[in-house]
Structures are given as structure tokens and as C-alpha cells.
PDB file of C-alpha atoms in Angstrom:
ATOM      1  CA  UNK E 339       0.000   0.000   0.000  1.00 40.00           C
ATOM      2  CA  UNK E 340       1.230   3.503  -0.760  1.00 40.00           C
ATOM      3  CA  UNK E 341       1.884   5.939   2.059  1.00 47.00           C
ATOM      4  CA  UNK E 342      -1.213   7.971   2.758  1.00 48.00           C
ATOM      5  CA  UNK E 343      -1.278  11.567   1.558  1.00 56.00           C
ATOM      6  CA  UNK E 344      -4.743  12.936   2.197  1.00 58.00           C
ATOM      7  CA  UNK E 345      -4.187  16.113   0.193  1.00 77.00           C
ATOM      8  CA  UNK E 346      -6.317  15.960  -2.954  1.00 87.00           C
ATOM      9  CA  UNK E 347      -4.812  16.895  -6.277  1.00 95.00           C
ATOM     10  CA  UNK E 348      -5.950  20.259  -7.555  1.00 96.00           C
ATOM     11  CA  UNK E 349      -6.155  21.486 -11.142  1.00 96.00           C
ATOM     12  CA  UNK E 350      -2.661  22.966 -10.922  1.00 97.00           C
ATOM     13  CA  UNK E 351      -1.215  19.617  -9.779  1.00 97.00           C
ATOM     14  CA  UNK E 352      -2.908  17.806 -12.660  1.00 97.00           C
ATOM     15  CA  UNK E 353      -1.705  20.365 -15.213  1.00 96.00           C
ATOM     16  CA  UNK E 354       1.893  20.136 -13.912  1.00 97.00           C
ATOM     17  CA  UNK E 355       1.819  16.346 -14.107  1.00 98.00           C
ATOM     18  CA  UNK E 356       0.339  16.425 -17.621  1.00 97.00           C
ATOM     19  CA  UNK E 357       2.924  18.973 -18.791  1.00 97.00           C
ATOM     20  CA  UNK E 358       5.754  16.837 -17.423  1.00 98.00           C
ATOM     21  CA  UNK E 359       4.356  13.682 -19.036  1.00 97.00           C
ATOM     22  CA  UNK E 360       4.343  15.499 -22.397  1.00 97.00           C
ATOM     23  CA  UNK E 361       7.811  17.000 -21.900  1.00 97.00           C
ATOM     24  CA  UNK E 362      11.079  15.746 -23.431  1.00 97.00           C
ATOM     25  CA  UNK E 363      12.055  14.568 -19.924  1.00 96.00           C
ATOM     26  CA  UNK E 364       9.770  11.557 -20.379  1.00 96.00           C
ATOM     27  CA  UNK E 365      10.141   8.797 -22.920  1.00 94.00           C
ATOM     28  CA  UNK E 366       8.169   8.649 -26.153  1.00 94.00           C
ATOM     29  CA  UNK E 367       5.781   6.104 -24.641  1.00 95.00           C
ATOM     30  CA  UNK E 368       4.921   8.251 -21.607  1.00 96.00           C
ATOM     31  CA  UNK E 369       1.216   8.645 -21.017  1.00 96.00           C
ATOM     32  CA  UNK E 370      -0.680  11.909 -21.067  1.00 95.00           C
ATOM     33  CA  UNK E 371      -2.870  12.645 -18.062  1.00 98.00           C
ATOM     34  CA  UNK E 372      -6.090  11.137 -19.442  1.00 97.00           C
ATOM     35  CA  UNK E 373      -4.371   7.929 -20.522  1.00 98.00           C
ATOM     36  CA  UNK E 374      -2.506   7.724 -17.199  1.00 98.00           C
ATOM     37  CA  UNK E 375      -5.794   8.201 -15.349  1.00 98.00           C
ATOM     38  CA  UNK E 376      -7.414   5.308 -17.232  1.00 98.00           C
ATOM     39  CA  UNK E 377      -4.308   3.175 -16.706  1.00 98.00           C
ATOM     40  CA  UNK E 378      -4.200   3.863 -12.969  1.00 98.00           C
ATOM     41  CA  UNK E 379      -7.945   3.292 -12.683  1.00 98.00           C
ATOM     42  CA  UNK E 380      -7.540  -0.220 -14.097  1.00 98.00           C
ATOM     43  CA  UNK E 381      -4.491  -0.821 -11.898  1.00 97.00           C
ATOM     44  CA  UNK E 382      -6.313   0.333  -8.755  1.00 97.00           C
ATOM     45  CA  UNK E 383      -9.537  -1.501  -9.517  1.00 95.00           C
ATOM     46  CA  UNK E 384      -8.054  -4.710 -10.875  1.00 95.00           C
ATOM     47  CA  UNK E 385      -7.592  -8.171  -9.426  1.00 95.00           C
ATOM     48  CA  UNK E 386      -4.272  -7.592  -7.642  1.00 94.00           C
ATOM     49  CA  UNK E 387      -2.798  -4.841  -5.478  1.00 91.00           C
ATOM     50  CA  UNK E 388       0.164  -3.531  -7.452  1.00 93.00           C
ATOM     51  CA  UNK E 389       3.325  -1.936  -6.140  1.00 94.00           C
ATOM     52  CA  UNK E 390       4.206   1.545  -7.454  1.00 95.00           C
ATOM     53  CA  UNK E 391       7.277   0.142  -9.205  1.00 92.00           C
ATOM     54  CA  UNK E 392       5.000  -1.985 -11.364  1.00 92.00           C
ATOM     55  CA  UNK E 393       3.179   1.003 -12.851  1.00 95.00           C
ATOM     56  CA  UNK E 394       5.271   4.181 -12.336  1.00 95.00           C
ATOM     57  CA  UNK E 395       7.804   3.263 -15.034  1.00 93.00           C
ATOM     58  CA  UNK E 396       4.977   2.688 -17.516  1.00 96.00           C
ATOM     59  CA  UNK E 397       3.349   6.052 -16.809  1.00 97.00           C
ATOM     60  CA  UNK E 398       6.596   8.009 -17.282  1.00 97.00           C
ATOM     61  CA  UNK E 399       8.569   5.761 -19.693  1.00 95.00           C
ATOM     62  CA  UNK E 400      12.055   6.234 -18.304  1.00 92.00           C
ATOM     63  CA  UNK E 401      11.965   9.875 -17.249  1.00 95.00           C
ATOM     64  CA  UNK E 402      15.092  11.970 -16.894  1.00 96.00           C
ATOM     65  CA  UNK E 403      14.586  14.272 -13.934  1.00 96.00           C
ATOM     66  CA  UNK E 404      16.509  17.532 -13.560  1.00 96.00           C
ATOM     67  CA  UNK E 405      17.150  16.816  -9.895  1.00 97.00           C
ATOM     68  CA  UNK E 406      15.903  14.888  -6.881  1.00 96.00           C
ATOM     69  CA  UNK E 407      13.325  17.532  -6.055  1.00 97.00           C
ATOM     70  CA  UNK E 408      11.691  17.254  -9.474  1.00 97.00           C
ATOM     71  CA  UNK E 409      11.737  13.449  -9.247  1.00 96.00           C
ATOM     72  CA  UNK E 410      10.125  13.530  -5.814  1.00 96.00           C
ATOM     73  CA  UNK E 411       7.553  16.068  -6.981  1.00 96.00           C
ATOM     74  CA  UNK E 412       6.479  14.272 -10.183  1.00 97.00           C
ATOM     75  CA  UNK E 413       6.565  10.755  -8.737  1.00 97.00           C
ATOM     76  CA  UNK E 414       4.687  12.099  -5.718  1.00 97.00           C
ATOM     77  CA  UNK E 415       1.984  13.576  -7.966  1.00 98.00           C
ATOM     78  CA  UNK E 416       1.588  10.248  -9.779  1.00 98.00           C
ATOM     79  CA  UNK E 417       1.355   8.353  -6.501  1.00 97.00           C
ATOM     80  CA  UNK E 418      -1.176  10.840  -5.134  1.00 97.00           C
ATOM     81  CA  UNK E 419      -3.197  10.424  -8.332  1.00 98.00           C
ATOM     82  CA  UNK E 420      -3.213   6.651  -7.805  1.00 98.00           C
ATOM     83  CA  UNK E 421      -4.250   7.078  -4.164  1.00 96.00           C
ATOM     84  CA  UNK E 422      -7.010   9.489  -5.126  1.00 97.00           C
ATOM     85  CA  UNK E 423      -8.324   7.095  -7.766  1.00 98.00           C
ATOM     86  CA  UNK E 424      -8.263   4.216  -5.295  1.00 96.00           C
ATOM     87  CA  UNK E 425     -10.039   6.268  -2.622  1.00 96.00           C
ATOM     88  CA  UNK E 426     -12.757   7.508  -4.963  1.00 97.00           C
ATOM     89  CA  UNK E 427     -13.362   4.030  -6.385  1.00 97.00           C
ATOM     90  CA  UNK E 428     -13.989   2.805  -2.830  1.00 95.00           C
ATOM     91  CA  UNK E 429     -16.562   5.519  -2.184  1.00 94.00           C
ATOM     92  CA  UNK E 430     -19.645   5.045  -4.381  1.00 91.00           C
ATOM     93  CA  UNK E 431     -20.436   8.065  -6.532  1.00 93.00           C
ATOM     94  CA  UNK E 432     -17.065   9.760  -5.952  1.00 96.00           C
ATOM     95  CA  UNK E 433     -14.968   8.595  -8.892  1.00 97.00           C
ATOM     96  CA  UNK E 434     -14.509  10.998 -11.828  1.00 97.00           C
ATOM     97  CA  UNK E 435     -12.338  10.078 -14.817  1.00 97.00           C
ATOM     98  CA  UNK E 436      -9.970  12.660 -16.266  1.00 96.00           C
ATOM     99  CA  UNK E 437     -10.885  12.849 -19.946  1.00 94.00           C
ATOM    100  CA  UNK E 438      -9.574  14.842 -22.887  1.00 91.00           C
ATOM    101  CA  UNK E 439     -11.498  17.587 -24.641  1.00 87.00           C
ATOM    102  CA  UNK E 440     -11.626  18.000 -28.410  1.00 81.00           C
ATOM    103  CA  UNK E 441     -13.237  20.436 -30.786  1.00 78.00           C
ATOM    104  CA  UNK E 442     -16.034  19.050 -32.917  1.00 69.00           C
ATOM    105  CA  UNK E 443     -18.751  20.600 -35.076  1.00 72.00           C
ATOM    106  CA  UNK E 444     -20.761  21.512 -31.972  1.00 70.00           C
ATOM    107  CA  UNK E 445     -17.868  23.135 -30.114  1.00 78.00           C
ATOM    108  CA  UNK E 446     -15.885  21.372 -27.413  1.00 80.00           C
ATOM    109  CA  UNK E 447     -16.636  17.734 -26.600  1.00 78.00           C
ATOM    110  CA  UNK E 448     -15.321  15.118 -24.200  1.00 84.00           C
ATOM    111  CA  UNK E 449     -13.152  12.402 -25.751  1.00 86.00           C
ATOM    112  CA  UNK E 450     -12.505   9.231 -23.746  1.00 91.00           C
ATOM    113  CA  UNK E 451     -10.223   7.532 -26.287  1.00 89.00           C
ATOM    114  CA  UNK E 452      -6.964   8.082 -24.368  1.00 93.00           C
ATOM    115  CA  UNK E 453      -8.597   7.146 -21.046  1.00 96.00           C
ATOM    116  CA  UNK E 454      -9.849   3.860 -22.573  1.00 95.00           C
ATOM    117  CA  UNK E 455      -6.434   3.102 -24.081  1.00 95.00           C
ATOM    118  CA  UNK E 456      -4.908   3.658 -20.669  1.00 97.00           C
ATOM    119  CA  UNK E 457      -7.502   1.440 -19.027  1.00 98.00           C
ATOM    120  CA  UNK E 458      -6.705  -1.406 -21.440  1.00 96.00           C
ATOM    121  CA  UNK E 459      -2.980  -0.936 -20.753  1.00 96.00           C
ATOM    122  CA  UNK E 460      -3.717  -1.136 -17.028  1.00 97.00           C
ATOM    123  CA  UNK E 461      -5.657  -4.354 -17.551  1.00 97.00           C
ATOM    124  CA  UNK E 462      -2.575  -5.852 -19.210  1.00 96.00           C
ATOM    125  CA  UNK E 463      -0.674  -5.634 -15.907  1.00 95.00           C
ATOM    126  CA  UNK E 464      -2.733  -8.617 -14.702  1.00 95.00           C
ATOM    127  CA  UNK E 465      -3.743  -9.909 -18.126  1.00 94.00           C
ATOM    128  CA  UNK E 466      -4.128 -13.536 -17.055  1.00 95.00           C
ATOM    129  CA  UNK E 467      -6.586 -12.760 -14.251  1.00 94.00           C
ATOM    130  CA  UNK E 468      -8.618 -10.336 -16.381  1.00 94.00           C
ATOM    131  CA  UNK E 469      -8.734 -12.990 -19.128  1.00 93.00           C
ATOM    132  CA  UNK E 470      -9.799 -15.743 -16.730  1.00 92.00           C
ATOM    133  CA  UNK E 471     -12.804 -13.613 -15.796  1.00 91.00           C
ATOM    134  CA  UNK E 472     -13.679 -12.419 -19.303  1.00 85.00           C
ATOM    135  CA  UNK E 473     -17.207 -13.199 -20.287  1.00 83.00           C
ATOM    136  CA  UNK E 474     -20.245 -13.002 -18.087  1.00 88.00           C
ATOM    137  CA  UNK E 475     -20.567 -10.237 -15.540  1.00 94.00           C
ATOM    138  CA  UNK E 476     -17.128  -8.666 -16.054  1.00 95.00           C
ATOM    139  CA  UNK E 477     -17.658  -8.338 -19.820  1.00 94.00           C
ATOM    140  CA  UNK E 478     -21.038  -6.733 -19.219  1.00 95.00           C
ATOM    141  CA  UNK E 479     -19.471  -4.270 -16.775  1.00 96.00           C
ATOM    142  CA  UNK E 480     -16.666  -3.400 -19.207  1.00 96.00           C
ATOM    143  CA  UNK E 481     -18.983  -2.949 -22.212  1.00 94.00           C
ATOM    144  CA  UNK E 482     -19.148   0.889 -22.006  1.00 93.00           C
ATOM    145  CA  UNK E 483     -15.336   1.085 -22.011  1.00 95.00           C
ATOM    146  CA  UNK E 484     -15.112  -1.191 -25.061  1.00 92.00           C
ATOM    147  CA  UNK E 485     -17.798   0.879 -26.822  1.00 89.00           C
ATOM    148  CA  UNK E 486     -15.976   4.142 -26.065  1.00 88.00           C
ATOM    149  CA  UNK E 487     -12.689   2.717 -27.312  1.00 86.00           C
ATOM    150  CA  UNK E 488     -14.265   2.263 -30.748  1.00 81.00           C
ATOM    151  CA  UNK E 489     -15.152   5.947 -31.069  1.00 69.00           C
ATOM    152  CA  UNK E 490     -12.866   8.478 -32.676  1.00 62.00           C
ATOM    153  CA  UNK E 491     -12.999  12.225 -32.191  1.00 51.00           C
ATOM    154  CA  UNK E 492     -14.884  12.778 -35.447  1.00 52.00           C
ATOM    155  CA  UNK E 493     -17.761  10.560 -34.282  1.00 54.00           C
ATOM    156  CA  UNK E 494     -18.658  12.284 -31.012  1.00 64.00           C
ATOM    157  CA  UNK E 495     -22.434  12.292 -30.589  1.00 77.00           C
ATOM    158  CA  UNK E 496     -25.159  11.781 -27.984  1.00 82.00           C
ATOM    159  CA  UNK E 497     -24.380   8.060 -27.668  1.00 83.00           C
ATOM    160  CA  UNK E 498     -20.723   8.887 -27.030  1.00 82.00           C
ATOM    161  CA  UNK E 499     -21.671  11.478 -24.399  1.00 85.00           C
ATOM    162  CA  UNK E 500     -23.945   8.964 -22.680  1.00 89.00           C
ATOM    163  CA  UNK E 501     -21.131   6.408 -22.559  1.00 91.00           C
ATOM    164  CA  UNK E 502     -18.788   9.047 -21.113  1.00 91.00           C
ATOM    165  CA  UNK E 503     -21.409   9.820 -18.473  1.00 93.00           C
ATOM    166  CA  UNK E 504     -21.476   6.106 -17.592  1.00 95.00           C
ATOM    167  CA  UNK E 505     -17.706   5.851 -17.077  1.00 96.00           C
ATOM    168  CA  UNK E 506     -17.680   6.736 -13.356  1.00 97.00           C
ATOM    169  CA  UNK E 507     -20.263   4.078 -12.533  1.00 97.00           C
ATOM    170  CA  UNK E 508     -18.554   1.593 -14.836  1.00 97.00           C
ATOM    171  CA  UNK E 509     -15.169   2.038 -13.145  1.00 98.00           C
ATOM    172  CA  UNK E 510     -16.728   1.763  -9.684  1.00 98.00           C
ATOM    173  CA  UNK E 511     -18.646  -1.382 -10.698  1.00 97.00           C
ATOM    174  CA  UNK E 512     -15.493  -3.057 -12.010  1.00 97.00           C
ATOM    175  CA  UNK E 513     -13.707  -2.120  -8.772  1.00 97.00           C
ATOM    176  CA  UNK E 514     -16.532  -3.684  -6.719  1.00 97.00           C
ATOM    177  CA  UNK E 515     -16.485  -6.776  -8.950  1.00 96.00           C
ATOM    178  CA  UNK E 516     -12.817  -7.438  -8.198  1.00 96.00           C
ATOM    179  CA  UNK E 517     -13.198  -6.705  -4.472  1.00 95.00           C
ATOM    180  CA  UNK E 518     -16.071  -9.220  -4.349  1.00 94.00           C
ATOM    181  CA  UNK E 519     -13.817 -11.776  -6.077  1.00 92.00           C
ATOM    182  CA  UNK E 520     -11.184 -11.210  -3.376  1.00 86.00           C
ATOM    183  CA  UNK E 521     -13.787 -11.795  -0.678  1.00 80.00           C
ATOM    184  CA  UNK E 522     -14.957 -15.069  -2.223  1.00 80.00           C
ATOM    185  CA  UNK E 523     -11.423 -16.269  -3.068  1.00 63.00           C
ATOM    186  CA  UNK E 524     -12.567 -16.826  -6.648  1.00 55.00           C
ATOM    187  CA  UNK E 525      -9.156 -16.182  -8.200  1.00 54.00           C
TER     188      UNK E 525
END
């Protein structure tokens, strides 16, 4: 379990983390904030408790920090993001995904593509367990994420918006599914 830091991330924290993830200091495969949020959501809600070392390197892709202070700051923001995701998944109705915004014909719209890609990457951390449970209830719970992953920015419409609105409940339901599996020793 990560050390507890009860201070919630604010908009400034999220923007700093996103800017760093998109900076030359991170590798080409570093995740943007929305993708990292989906990735960490799957990691936090999945079948096994993961250590930070199992996911931090994937979020940043071999970062080169200017100094120890920057390393502590950026890694600390990522760990706080994970903690915040985990805490909100535990508390029904609290989870909110961090999604991208794109311009479409109607103005600005929410785009969940990167979040979904991140979620699928997070699932791959425990691929065997996710696969063992594919089908049935878990597949039904994951259906909105699979539907959203098929959309591209040019196809944003009412159905897409409805699926985006369902994401918080979907993520919380998947989290509860895996916690119930732990309690019944169904692994």
C-alpha cells in the first residue's frame, strides 16, 4: 500500500503532471494525463494490489529528472493520483475520470479515447486474471469502455456522451467486482 497523503490533487497539480508527461524529460511512450488516469484506474480496480514500481515506469517511460526535487515532486503527484483514484473508487459516486477535450462541429466535446487506451494498458498488468474472468458479468461491466474505445474524435455524438457519463459508474462497478472476487477467493 502507498503511504497515505490525504491532500487531494488540484487542477494545478494535474496540469503540472500532464505537462511533465508530455515533456522531453519523459520517454516517447509516456502517457498523457487522461491515458494515465485510465491506466491507474484499471491498476487500482483490478484483481491484484500492485506496487508503485510496477506502474510508475509505464506512466513516465524512463523519465530523466533535472534533480531529486523534481523526481520527488512528479513521482509524488503520480502516486497521489493513484491514491485518489483508489479512494474515490472505494466511495460510491465519488470517482470521476480525467478525460480529454476535443473540438467538434458543436464546439468542445469530451473524448474518452486516451482514457480507454490507458484502461486497457492497465488491464494488461494482470492480463491472465482479467482474461480468466472475461465473459459473463465482467464483460457486461466493461462494455461501455469497449464501446468508447471504438469511437474516434470525429464521431462524437449523444451516444458517445452517454457512454462518457457512464464511465464513473462503470469504473466503480469493475472495482466492486474485483473486491467481491477477493472476498470469495474466486481467483
